[in-house]
Every structure is written in C-alpha cells, then in structure tokens.
Coordinates of C-alpha atoms in Angstrom, one line a residue:
M1 CA 64.5 73.2 101.5
V2 CA 67.7 73.9 100.1
L3 CA 69.9 70.9 100.9
K4 CA 73.6 71.4 100.0
A5 CA 75.1 68.7 98.7
F6 CA 78.9 68.3 98.8
F7 CA 80.4 65.6 96.0
P8 CA 84.1 65.4 95.3
T9 CA 85.0 65.9 92.2
C10 CA 86.2 62.7 91.3
C11 CA 83.3 60.7 91.8
A12 CA 81.8 61.9 88.6
S13 CA 83.0 59.5 87.1
A14 CA 82.7 56.3 88.9
D15 CA 80.0 53.4 88.4
S16 CA 76.3 52.6 89.8
G17 CA 76.5 52.9 93.9
L18 CA 75.9 53.9 97.3
L19 CA 77.0 57.5 98.4
V20 CA 78.6 57.2 101.8
G21 CA 79.4 60.5 103.7
R22 CA 78.5 62.6 106.4
W23 CA 74.9 64.3 106.9
V24 CA 75.1 67.8 108.9
P25 CA 72.5 68.7 110.4
E26 CA 72.3 71.9 111.9
Q27 CA 74.1 73.2 108.6
S28 CA 71.1 70.8 106.5
S29 CA 74.2 70.0 104.8
A30 CA 75.9 66.1 102.8
V31 CA 79.2 66.2 102.5
V32 CA 80.0 62.9 100.1
L33 CA 82.6 60.9 101.2
A34 CA 82.3 58.0 98.5
V35 CA 80.9 56.0 96.3
V36 CA 80.4 52.2 96.8
H37 CA 80.5 50.0 94.1
F38 CA 78.8 46.1 92.9
P39 CA 78.7 44.1 94.3
F40 CA 78.2 44.7 98.1
I41 CA 77.2 42.7 100.9
P42 CA 74.9 45.3 103.1
I43 CA 77.1 44.0 106.4
Q44 CA 80.0 44.8 105.5
V45 CA 79.3 48.0 104.2
K46 CA 77.8 48.6 107.5
E47 CA 80.8 47.3 109.7
L48 CA 83.1 49.3 107.6
L49 CA 81.3 52.9 108.3
A50 CA 81.1 51.7 112.3
Q51 CA 85.7 50.6 112.1
V52 CA 85.9 54.5 109.6
Q53 CA 83.7 56.1 112.6
Q54 CA 85.7 54.7 114.9
A55 CA 89.8 55.6 113.6
G56 CA 88.4 58.5 112.8
R57 CA 85.5 59.8 114.7
V58 CA 83.4 61.3 112.4
G59 CA 80.1 59.3 111.8
L60 CA 79.5 58.1 108.5
A61 CA 76.4 56.7 106.3
V62 CA 74.6 55.9 103.6
L63 CA 73.4 59.1 103.0
G64 CA 71.6 57.6 99.5
T65 CA 72.2 56.1 95.5
W66 CA 74.5 57.5 92.6
C67 CA 73.0 56.8 89.0
H68 CA 75.6 56.9 86.2
R69 CA 73.8 55.7 82.6
R70 CA 75.9 55.7 80.7
Q71 CA 76.0 52.0 79.4
E72 CA 72.0 50.7 81.7
P73 CA 70.1 52.0 79.3
E74 CA 67.1 50.5 81.4
E75 CA 65.0 51.8 84.1
S76 CA 65.9 47.9 86.4
L77 CA 68.5 49.8 87.6
G78 CA 67.8 53.1 88.8
H79 CA 64.6 50.7 90.7
F80 CA 66.5 49.1 92.3
L81 CA 68.7 51.7 93.7
E82 CA 66.0 53.2 94.9
G83 CA 64.4 50.0 96.4
L84 CA 67.9 49.6 98.9
G85 CA 66.5 52.9 100.9
A86 CA 64.4 50.6 102.2
I87 CA 68.3 48.5 104.3
F88 CA 70.3 51.4 104.4
S89 CA 67.4 53.9 105.9
H90 CA 68.6 57.6 106.2
E91 CA 66.5 61.5 106.0
P92 CA 66.8 61.9 103.6
W93 CA 67.7 60.1 101.2
L94 CA 69.6 61.2 98.5
Q95 CA 69.1 60.4 95.1
L96 CA 71.5 61.7 91.7
C97 CA 71.8 60.5 88.4
R98 CA 73.3 61.7 86.1
E99 CA 71.8 61.6 82.0
P100 CA 74.1 59.2 79.3
G101 CA 75.8 61.4 76.8
S102 CA 74.9 64.4 78.6
K103 CA 76.5 67.1 81.1
L104 CA 73.1 67.3 82.3
W105 CA 72.6 65.8 86.7
S106 CA 68.7 65.5 88.9
C107 CA 68.9 65.1 92.1
K108 CA 66.1 64.6 94.6
A109 CA 66.0 64.2 98.4
T110 CA 63.3 61.8 99.5
R111 CA 62.2 61.9 103.3
W112 CA 60.2 59.0 103.4
Q113 CA 58.3 60.5 107.1
A114 CA 57.6 64.3 106.3
P115 CA 54.5 65.2 105.3
P116 CA 54.0 66.0 102.3
G117 CA 54.1 69.8 101.2
P118 CA 51.7 71.3 98.6
A119 CA 55.3 72.1 96.2
A120 CA 57.2 68.8 96.6
P121 CA 55.5 66.0 98.6
G122 CA 58.8 64.7 100.1
E123 CA 60.8 66.8 98.1
D124 CA 63.8 68.7 98.8
Q125 CA 65.2 70.5 97.0
I126 CA 68.8 70.1 96.5
M127 CA 72.4 72.8 95.3
L128 CA 75.1 70.5 94.3
I129 CA 78.7 71.9 95.7
F130 CA 81.7 70.0 94.0
Y131 CA 85.3 69.7 96.5
D132 CA 88.5 68.7 95.0
Q133 CA 88.4 65.4 97.6
R134 CA 92.7 65.3 97.5
K135 CA 92.7 69.1 98.7
V136 CA 89.8 69.1 100.3
L137 CA 91.5 66.8 102.8
L138 CA 95.2 68.5 102.6
S139 CA 94.5 71.5 102.4
Q140 CA 94.1 73.1 107.2
L141 CA 91.7 76.4 106.7
H142 CA 92.1 79.1 109.1
P143 CA 88.4 79.9 110.8
P144 CA 90.0 83.5 111.8
A145 CA 89.5 84.8 108.4
V146 CA 87.7 82.6 106.6
L147 CA 86.6 84.5 103.1
L148 CA 83.8 83.3 101.2
D149 CA 84.3 85.3 97.8
R150 CA 81.3 84.4 95.9
Q151 CA 79.9 85.9 92.2
A152 CA 76.7 87.2 91.4
G153 CA 74.4 84.6 91.8
D154 CA 76.0 82.0 93.6
A155 CA 73.9 80.6 97.4
P156 CA 75.5 81.3 101.5
A157 CA 78.0 79.5 103.0
S158 CA 78.0 80.2 106.4
V159 CA 82.1 79.7 108.3
G160 CA 80.1 76.4 110.4
D161 CA 79.1 74.8 106.8
L162 CA 82.4 74.6 105.3
A163 CA 84.3 74.3 108.9
A164 CA 82.1 70.6 108.7
V165 CA 83.2 69.7 105.2
F166 CA 87.2 70.5 105.7
D167 CA 86.4 68.9 109.0
T168 CA 85.0 66.2 108.5
V169 CA 87.0 64.8 105.2
A170 CA 89.7 65.1 107.4
R171 CA 88.9 62.6 109.4
S172 CA 87.4 59.8 106.9
E173 CA 90.9 59.1 106.0
P174 CA 90.8 55.7 106.8
L175 CA 87.7 55.7 104.8
F176 CA 90.4 56.0 101.7
Q177 CA 93.2 53.9 103.0
S178 CA 90.7 50.8 103.5
D179 CA 90.5 49.5 99.5
R180 CA 94.0 49.9 99.3
F181 CA 95.4 47.5 96.5
G182 CA 92.1 45.9 96.3
E183 CA 92.5 44.2 100.0
G184 CA 89.0 45.5 101.2
P185 CA 85.5 44.1 100.8
V186 CA 83.8 47.1 99.6
R187 CA 85.0 48.6 95.9
L188 CA 84.6 52.2 96.5
S189 CA 85.9 55.2 94.4
H190 CA 87.5 58.2 96.2
W191 CA 90.2 60.3 95.3
Q192 CA 92.7 57.3 95.5
S193 CA 91.0 55.3 93.5
E194 CA 93.1 55.7 90.4
G195 CA 96.3 54.2 92.8
V196 CA 97.8 54.7 96.0
E197 CA 100.0 58.0 95.9
A198 CA 103.0 56.4 97.9
S199 CA 106.1 54.6 97.1
I200 CA 108.8 52.5 99.1
L201 CA 111.2 55.2 99.9
V202 CA 109.0 56.5 101.4
E203 CA 107.3 53.9 103.8
L204 CA 111.2 52.8 104.7
A205 CA 111.8 56.2 105.7
K206 CA 108.8 56.1 107.8
W207 CA 110.1 53.1 109.1
A208 CA 113.5 53.9 109.9
A209 CA 112.5 56.9 110.8
G210 CA 111.1 56.1 114.7
P211 CA 114.2 54.1 115.6
V212 CA 116.4 56.3 114.8
C213 CA 114.8 59.6 116.2
L214 CA 114.3 57.0 119.7
L215 CA 118.5 57.2 119.9
L216 CA 118.6 60.7 119.0
A217 CA 116.3 61.6 121.6
S218 CA 118.3 59.8 124.0
L219 CA 121.4 61.6 122.8
L220 CA 120.4 65.3 123.0
S221 CA 119.4 63.9 126.3
L222 CA 122.2 63.5 128.2
I223 CA 123.7 66.9 127.0
S224 CA 120.7 68.2 128.0
A225 CA 121.5 66.9 131.0
A226 CA 125.0 67.8 131.1
S227 CA 124.8 71.4 130.4
A228 CA 122.5 71.9 133.1
C229 CA 124.9 70.7 135.8
R230 CA 125.3 72.7 138.7
V231 CA 129.0 73.9 138.0
F232 CA 127.4 75.7 134.8
R233 CA 125.6 78.0 137.4
L234 CA 128.7 79.5 139.4
W235 CA 128.9 82.6 139.3
P236 CA 131.5 83.5 136.7
L237 CA 130.4 80.8 134.7
S238 CA 126.6 81.8 134.2
F239 CA 127.7 85.2 133.1
I240 CA 129.9 84.7 131.3
W241 CA 127.7 81.7 129.0
S242 CA 124.3 84.8 129.9
K243 CA 126.2 88.1 128.1
L244 CA 127.9 85.8 124.4
S245 CA 125.4 85.1 121.8
T246 CA 127.0 81.6 120.8
C247 CA 125.6 80.4 124.2
E248 CA 122.1 81.1 123.8
Q249 CA 122.3 80.2 119.9
L250 CA 123.5 76.4 120.8
R251 CA 121.0 76.3 123.6
R252 CA 118.3 77.2 121.1
R253 CA 120.2 74.5 118.6
L254 CA 120.0 72.1 121.4
E255 CA 115.7 73.5 121.4
Q256 CA 115.2 72.8 118.0
L257 CA 116.7 69.2 117.4
T258 CA 114.7 68.1 120.7
L259 CA 112.2 69.1 118.9
I260 CA 113.4 67.8 115.3
F261 CA 113.8 64.1 116.4
S262 CA 110.5 64.0 119.1
T263 CA 109.0 60.4 119.3
Q264 CA 106.4 62.0 119.9
K265 CA 103.4 62.4 117.9
A266 CA 101.9 65.9 116.6
R267 CA 98.7 67.0 117.5
S268 CA 97.3 69.0 116.0
P269 CA 98.5 70.6 113.1
A270 CA 100.0 73.0 114.2
Q271 CA 102.3 71.6 116.2
L272 CA 103.2 69.3 113.1
M273 CA 103.2 73.0 110.9
R274 CA 106.0 74.0 113.9
K275 CA 108.2 70.6 114.0
A276 CA 108.5 71.1 109.9
N277 CA 109.3 74.3 109.7
T278 CA 112.1 73.9 112.7
L279 CA 113.2 70.6 110.4
V280 CA 113.8 73.2 107.2
S281 CA 114.8 75.6 108.8
V282 CA 117.8 73.8 110.7
L283 CA 118.8 71.6 107.2
L284 CA 119.0 74.9 105.5
D285 CA 121.5 76.7 107.8
V286 CA 123.0 74.0 108.1
T287 CA 124.2 73.9 104.5
L288 CA 124.9 77.2 104.4
G289 CA 127.2 76.4 107.6
L290 CA 128.8 73.9 105.3
L291 CA 129.6 76.1 102.4
L292 CA 131.1 79.1 104.0
L293 CA 133.2 76.1 105.6
S294 CA 134.1 75.0 102.2
W295 CA 135.1 77.9 101.5
L296 CA 136.9 79.5 104.5
H297 CA 139.0 75.4 103.5
R298 CA 139.1 76.5 99.9
K299 CA 142.7 78.1 98.6
D300 CA 144.0 79.1 102.6
R301 CA 141.5 81.4 102.8
I302 CA 141.7 81.3 107.7
G303 CA 145.5 81.6 106.8
Q304 CA 145.4 84.9 105.1
L305 CA 142.9 86.0 107.3
A306 CA 144.8 84.8 110.3
D307 CA 147.5 87.5 108.6
A308 CA 145.2 90.0 107.4
L309 CA 143.4 90.6 111.1
I310 CA 146.9 91.9 113.0
P311 CA 147.3 94.1 110.3
V312 CA 143.9 95.3 110.5
A313 CA 144.5 96.0 114.3
D314 CA 147.7 97.7 114.5
H315 CA 145.1 100.7 111.4
V316 CA 142.0 100.7 113.7
A317 CA 144.9 101.0 116.9
E318 CA 146.7 104.4 114.2
E319 CA 143.3 105.8 113.5
L320 CA 141.9 106.2 117.1
Q321 CA 145.6 107.2 117.9
D322 CA 145.5 109.5 115.6
L323 CA 141.8 110.5 116.9
L324 CA 143.3 111.2 119.9
Q325 CA 146.3 113.1 119.0
W326 CA 143.4 115.2 117.1
L327 CA 140.9 115.3 120.6
M328 CA 143.9 115.9 123.3
G329 CA 144.6 119.6 120.3
A330 CA 142.1 121.3 119.8
P331 CA 139.1 119.1 117.9
A332 CA 137.7 121.6 115.4
G333 CA 138.8 124.4 116.5
L334 CA 137.8 123.8 119.6
K335 CA 139.3 125.8 122.8
M336 CA 139.3 122.6 125.4
N337 CA 139.8 122.5 129.3
R338 CA 143.6 121.5 127.9
A339 CA 144.3 119.8 132.4
L340 CA 141.0 117.8 132.1
D341 CA 141.8 117.0 127.6
Q342 CA 145.6 115.1 128.7
V343 CA 145.1 113.9 131.8
L344 CA 141.1 112.3 128.8
G345 CA 143.9 111.7 126.5
R346 CA 146.8 110.1 127.9
F347 CA 144.2 107.8 129.9
F348 CA 142.8 106.6 126.4
L349 CA 146.3 106.0 125.0
Y350 CA 147.2 103.7 127.9
H351 CA 143.7 101.3 127.5
I352 CA 144.9 101.0 123.2
H353 CA 148.4 99.9 124.2
L354 CA 147.1 97.8 126.4
W355 CA 145.2 96.3 123.6
I356 CA 147.3 96.4 120.7
S357 CA 149.4 94.9 123.1
Y358 CA 147.2 91.5 124.1
I359 CA 146.6 91.1 120.2
H360 CA 150.3 91.3 119.6
L361 CA 150.4 88.5 122.1
M362 CA 147.9 86.4 120.8
A363 CA 148.8 86.3 116.8
P364 CA 151.3 82.7 117.4
F365 CA 147.8 81.3 118.5
I366 CA 145.1 83.5 116.1
E367 CA 145.2 80.8 113.9
H368 CA 144.3 77.5 115.6
I369 CA 141.3 79.5 117.1
L370 CA 140.4 80.5 113.6
W371 CA 140.6 76.7 112.2
H372 CA 138.4 76.0 115.6
V373 CA 136.1 78.6 115.4
G374 CA 135.9 78.0 111.2
L375 CA 135.1 74.4 112.3
S376 CA 131.9 75.6 114.3
A377 CA 130.6 76.2 110.9
C378 CA 129.2 72.7 110.2
L379 CA 126.2 73.2 112.8
G380 CA 124.8 75.7 110.9
L381 CA 125.8 79.9 110.0
T382 CA 124.1 81.2 112.7
V383 CA 126.7 79.8 115.0
A384 CA 128.9 81.8 112.7
L385 CA 127.6 84.5 113.2
S386 CA 126.9 84.2 116.7
I387 CA 130.8 83.8 117.0
L388 CA 132.2 86.3 114.3
S389 CA 129.3 88.6 116.9
D390 CA 131.0 87.6 119.7
T391 CA 134.6 88.1 117.7
I392 CA 134.0 91.5 116.7
A393 CA 132.8 92.3 121.0
L394 CA 136.1 90.9 122.2
L395 CA 137.9 92.8 119.0
T396 CA 136.1 95.7 120.1
F397 CA 136.0 95.8 123.9
H398 CA 138.9 99.5 124.3
I399 CA 135.9 100.7 122.6
Y400 CA 133.4 99.6 124.9
C401 CA 135.3 100.3 128.2
F402 CA 136.0 104.4 125.9
Y403 CA 132.2 104.9 125.3
V404 CA 131.5 103.3 129.6
Y405 CA 134.5 106.0 130.7
G406 CA 133.4 109.1 128.9
A407 CA 129.3 108.2 129.9
R408 CA 130.4 107.4 133.8
L409 CA 132.0 110.9 133.5
Y410 CA 129.3 113.1 131.3
C411 CA 126.2 111.3 133.3
L412 CA 128.3 112.2 136.9
K413 CA 128.3 115.7 135.7
I414 CA 125.6 115.8 133.9
C415 CA 123.7 115.0 137.3
G416 CA 125.9 116.9 139.4
L417 CA 125.0 119.9 137.7
S418 CA 121.7 118.9 137.6
S419 CA 121.3 118.6 141.6
L420 CA 123.3 121.9 141.1
W421 CA 121.1 123.5 139.6
R422 CA 117.5 122.8 141.5
L423 CA 120.6 123.6 144.7
F424 CA 119.9 127.2 143.0
R425 CA 115.9 127.3 143.2
G426 CA 115.8 126.6 146.8
K427 CA 114.7 122.7 146.2
K428 CA 116.1 119.7 146.5
W429 CA 115.1 115.8 145.3
N430 CA 113.7 113.7 148.4
V431 CA 115.2 110.2 148.0
L432 CA 113.1 108.8 150.2
R433 CA 109.6 109.8 148.4
Q434 CA 111.4 110.4 145.5
R435 CA 110.2 113.8 143.5
V436 CA 112.2 117.1 144.8
D437 CA 110.6 119.1 147.8
S438 CA 111.0 122.7 149.3
C439 CA 114.1 123.0 150.3
S440 CA 116.4 126.2 152.5
Y441 CA 119.5 126.1 152.0
D442 CA 121.8 129.1 154.7
L443 CA 124.7 130.5 152.6
D444 CA 127.9 128.9 152.6
Q445 CA 125.8 125.8 150.5
L446 CA 124.3 128.4 148.1
F447 CA 128.9 129.9 147.8
I448 CA 130.2 126.4 147.5
G449 CA 126.9 125.5 145.1
T450 CA 128.0 128.1 142.3
L451 CA 131.8 126.9 142.5
L452 CA 131.0 123.7 141.8
F453 CA 128.0 124.9 139.1
T454 CA 130.8 126.8 137.9
M455 CA 133.4 124.1 137.7
L456 CA 131.5 121.6 135.4
V457 CA 130.0 123.9 133.1
F458 CA 133.0 124.8 132.6
L459 CA 134.7 121.1 132.6
L460 CA 131.0 120.0 130.4
P461 CA 131.9 120.4 126.6
T462 CA 135.3 118.5 127.2
T463 CA 134.0 115.4 128.4
A464 CA 131.1 115.8 126.2
L465 CA 133.5 115.5 122.9
Y466 CA 135.6 112.5 123.9
Y467 CA 131.8 110.8 125.3
L468 CA 130.3 112.0 122.0
V469 CA 133.1 110.9 120.0
F470 CA 133.5 107.3 121.5
T471 CA 129.7 107.0 121.7
L472 CA 129.0 107.1 118.1
L473 CA 132.7 104.7 117.9
R474 CA 130.6 102.2 119.7
L475 CA 126.6 102.6 118.1
L476 CA 128.8 101.9 114.4
V477 CA 129.7 98.4 116.7
V478 CA 126.5 97.7 117.6
T479 CA 125.3 98.4 114.3
V480 CA 126.9 95.4 112.5
Q481 CA 126.4 93.5 115.3
G482 CA 122.6 94.2 115.4
L483 CA 123.0 93.4 111.7
I484 CA 124.8 89.8 112.5
H485 CA 121.6 89.3 114.5
L486 CA 119.1 90.6 112.7
L487 CA 121.2 87.7 110.0
A488 CA 120.9 84.9 113.0
D489 CA 117.0 85.5 113.5
L490 CA 115.6 86.1 110.4
I491 CA 117.4 82.4 109.2
N492 CA 115.3 80.6 112.9
S493 CA 112.3 82.3 112.2
L494 CA 111.3 82.5 109.2
P495 CA 108.8 79.7 108.7
L496 CA 110.6 78.3 104.9
Y497 CA 108.7 75.2 104.7
S498 CA 105.0 77.1 104.7
L499 CA 106.1 79.6 103.0
G500 CA 107.1 76.7 100.1
L501 CA 103.4 75.0 101.0
R502 CA 102.3 78.5 100.5
L503 CA 103.9 79.0 96.8
C504 CA 104.4 75.0 95.3
R505 CA 101.2 73.8 97.3
P506 CA 98.9 76.8 97.9
Y507 CA 95.9 74.5 98.2
R508 CA 97.1 73.1 101.2
L509 CA 96.8 76.2 103.3
A510 CA 92.9 77.7 102.8
A511 CA 91.9 81.3 104.5
G512 CA 88.1 80.5 102.6
V513 CA 86.9 79.3 99.3
K514 CA 84.9 80.8 96.4
F515 CA 82.4 79.2 94.3
R516 CA 81.8 79.2 90.6
V517 CA 78.4 78.5 88.8
L518 CA 78.3 75.6 86.6
E519 CA 75.2 74.8 85.6
R520 CA 72.1 77.1 86.1
E521 CA 69.1 76.4 84.4
A522 CA 65.5 75.7 85.5
G523 CA 64.5 72.7 86.9
R524 CA 67.8 71.9 87.7
P525 CA 69.7 71.2 90.5
L526 CA 72.2 74.6 90.5
R527 CA 75.6 73.2 90.3
L528 CA 78.3 74.9 92.1
L529 CA 82.7 74.4 92.1
M530 CA 84.0 75.2 95.4
Q531 CA 87.9 76.2 94.8
I532 CA 90.2 77.3 98.0
N533 CA 91.3 80.5 98.5
P534 CA 95.5 80.6 99.7
L535 CA 96.2 82.3 102.1
P536 CA 98.3 85.4 101.7
Y537 CA 102.2 85.5 101.8
S538 CA 101.7 87.3 104.9
R539 CA 99.9 85.9 107.3
V540 CA 101.5 82.8 106.6
L541 CA 104.8 84.8 108.3
N542 CA 102.1 86.2 110.7
T543 CA 101.1 82.4 111.5
Y544 CA 103.8 80.4 111.8
R545 CA 107.4 82.7 112.2
L546 CA 108.6 80.4 114.5
P547 CA 110.1 81.8 117.8
S548 CA 112.5 83.7 118.1
C549 CA 115.6 83.9 120.9
G550 CA 117.4 86.8 118.9
C551 CA 118.0 90.2 119.5
H552 CA 116.1 93.2 119.1
P553 CA 115.6 97.1 120.5
Q554 CA 114.4 97.0 123.5
H555 CA 114.2 101.2 123.1
S556 CA 112.3 103.3 121.1
W557 CA 114.0 106.3 119.7
G558 CA 112.5 108.9 122.5
S559 CA 113.9 106.9 125.0
L560 CA 117.2 106.5 123.4
C561 CA 117.7 109.3 122.3
R562 CA 117.3 110.5 126.3
K563 CA 119.5 108.1 127.9
L564 CA 121.8 109.8 125.2
F565 CA 121.9 112.9 126.3
F566 CA 122.3 111.7 130.1
G567 CA 124.7 109.6 129.2
E568 CA 123.0 106.0 130.5
L569 CA 124.3 102.8 129.5
I570 CA 122.6 101.5 126.6
Y571 CA 122.1 98.5 124.5
P572 CA 120.0 99.1 122.4
W573 CA 120.5 94.6 121.1
R574 CA 120.1 91.9 123.9
Q575 CA 118.9 88.5 123.8
R576 CA 116.0 88.0 124.2
G577 CA 114.6 88.1 128.1
D578 CA 117.6 89.5 129.3
K579 CA 116.2 92.9 131.6
Q580 CA 117.1 96.1 131.2
D581 CA 119.6 97.4 133.5

C-alpha cells in the first residue's frame, strides 16, 4: 500500500525528534506539522496536542520519528527513536531519516498490528511530498476549480486530499504559536521557528482596533437611525432621495463603513476578504477625493469654474435656439407642417427662456454652492462623481423636458395611427382580453377614421423630426451620465485588496497545486515538491468583486430600438433596485 507523507520544507534541516501531525485515513495520508525536539516529557507532548486539538478542532497525534544523522555517527539515537513507538503508539508508525552528508532520504511506515505481507512484512511504501508550510497556511484553496498539474511520473492526488492538507495546516495555527518566545514546555520546529513574524506596531494596532471600531460602530448606528426617520419617508422627500444618485452613494458609503467598523469577527475567509476589499476601496476612494479637493482649492479653480459656468450656459442656450430656428424653417430641405412647426418651436423656445432666467437668478450663489459641493469630495471621489451626475441632470433638465414632450407627442401619434390602421382592416384592440379581435364598423366611423388617419400621417414627419433631434440630445446627456456612473461603479466594486494579493503574494489565492519530481531512484521513496498554482486574475475579479449599486443597462439593443421607434420613455442608466416603468 502506498502512503503519502506531506513533510514541511522548513523541517528538512531540523534536529532529530518526533513527527507531530494529522493522519487522514480516507486518503492514506500523513500531514506532518512540526518536529518535537529533546528534551521533552511525553505527558507534556500529549497535553500540548490536546490543547491544540481543542483550540483548532483538528485531531493531532505523534505520527513517527525524524532522524537527522548529521551529528549522530552511532546508531543509538536511531534505536531510541524507534523505541518511542511504544509510548506514542500510532498506526502506521512513520520513520523518516536523512543520510549524513547526502541528499538521499530513507522513509518507511510500520504497522504493528497488520499481518505481514509477502513483499514487505509490516511495512508500506511511502511517497514523500514536500510543501511550504507558510504558503499553505496563508493560502486559501478554491475547491470549485482545483487544478492538479502533474508532470510525467508524478503521483496523482485527489481534491479531497489537497483540501484535507490545506484544512489541517490552517486549523493547526495554535500549534505554531504555542512555543513563542521560548515559553512553551516543548521545543518545536515549524515555519515560525526562526522568529515570530510580528512587530510592536502591529500588536498595538490590534489592541487599539477594538475600542476604535466600537466607538465608530456606535456613531454609524446613530446616523443610520437618523436616516431611517419617518420624516425622510414622506412622499416628496422619498421621491427626491430615490432619484438622486448622491443619496444612493451616501447610503452605500454608510453600509461600507458599517461593514468595516463592525466588531463581529468574520465567519469565513470570504467575509474577511470582502471586508478587506471594502476597506481598501474606501481608502482609495477617499484618497482620490482628497486629491480632487486639493486640486479644486488650489489657484481658486472653484471661482474660475463658477465664472465659466454662466457663459457656457448662455452658449448652450444660443445653440439650442439656433437649432430650434433651423427646425422652424426648412431643415435639410424638408417641407414641414408650418402651423405645427411654429407651435412646437415657440413652445420649446419659451422653455429655453425660462431655463436661462433660472440660471441667471442662481448666478450669485453658484460659487458658494460649488465650494460646499467640493467639500463633499472628502467623503470620496464616488460621492463627488455622483454630485456631478446630479448636477448635469439639473443643468440639462430642459433637454429632458424637450425629450419627454416630443416622445409623448410622437407616441400618441404612433398609437393613433396603429389604432386607425386596425380600423381599416376591420380589427380592434380588446382591452379586457389584451388581444386583437374582429369588429364591424359603419360608414361614418370609417369616414372619420380616414380623416384622422390622413391628418396624423401628414403631421407625423414634423413631430418625428422634433422627437429625433431631442432624443439624440437626451441620449448624449444620458451617455455622459452613464460614463460617470460606470467610473463610480468601477471604484466601488473592484476587489483591489484581492488583486494586490494576486500581484504581490500569488500563493495567498490558490487555484490548485502542481507537483515537481525531486528524486526518483530505485529503493528510495519518491520525493515530490508541491507548488501552489495562483488563481487567475479573471477568477479573482469574478470571485471577489464587491456588490455594486451603481447604474447598469436595463435594456437590450433590440428592446432599446423598439422603445425608441414607438416613442416610449427610456432610462438606459438606472439605479439598481429601481423598477422599470
């Protein structure tokens, strides 16, 4: 029978002693975690294993002996180590040995109660697999896509076997901390034998994190309770809050801060990774916002922006007036219905006049408004982008009104033409059953229908032209807002911490392992080196991407074209959770 023994590379040069680890009978595998050195008392070793088992909930035992014969020319120590099997009885009992002055290894497993076989009495063949204990401890194996890359001659390993190895090392972390600073009763060799990886600053930060998080969590809970007040749920306020992307972004920022400063420990590595990704995302967002704030307040750029806003608004108004004058004439040589053309043109010109009057009325307060709005960048770049999107929506509200008027008028004529077309074919729309049924019409109904159909057909080109022009303007504004929302959504949802781990420490996110043959010689155990395959960047994005409340397209291209053709109001970029009208 072939047994797999996972041996840490950090223990290859350790002094002789006992092998401590876990036996996995389902895979016939032994996971060695540490080497116990002399002098020790057997009862202290057993107490240590019991404490680790209680803290890490993993069954540990003494699996065998380890003999490094670099300073033991005599065989007395080897016989003494073999005699320890009577004190620490384990089935099977491993005996690993490294030859003096050589890279060769001898390894055997003895079963005391097993009946001897004809080939190897009481012994099993062992496949020795070396692994980096630190990388396995810090890595997170992703079972759904574990890839086992094996070279020629490598031994197979199952997903369950690898999961058991990673789980054993992860749960045995108390064993690696038991002998810190030489205070433990038993001297061990493991990945932290050369020194504890910590610092005074890290320890102080851990002690201070608890009270700070508790204070900030209480403050955030008060803010959440105030935002949930019934006053903000009244109809005018609730309607405004639901339409402003700034309010949505502030609500998301509150959720992010609540998650970051929560005093509850993460129940799984996925929750811990999400918390870390959220923290890094918020820090980057606030940093970019502070840089934007410093740039705005340097050289009085806010005043320059306020001074340039009124001329830009006047220029946009002049361009729209020129466009309406062009439409009220003979646009592109088309002959329009002059009466309807004049009515629509004067109606839209009056709206432009009202909008310009509103802008000039707000001119004295624009700089103060921009100054206070610029301070919101200290909450993050995404908050500033949301305010910019809402500002664009308010400044182009007249274009939105033009689009709504044109779309409603165009849709009314399209619906009238389709209804009158059914009248000519002897059909009608059944409202109750939501279908087209046959119907007989008299001569007067057909005559009136013909007149109305003719009027709508000749008025349709004028209405369609206004609808086309203002729809293009509206789509231009919506495209700009969509790009702003996509940028904010990208900052909010990118798993920056996970991407940084994948770039700097790729072994932290493991997609699987691969084995490399170190030694293959007749009469010697097969020695393999287990290496970690990092998770691809695409899977890192898909696995750890943060939930987003930003904008996203609600329509396919076919649905969008159909709505545009029939004059239905479209909102290509909407907040998540909004219902489609």
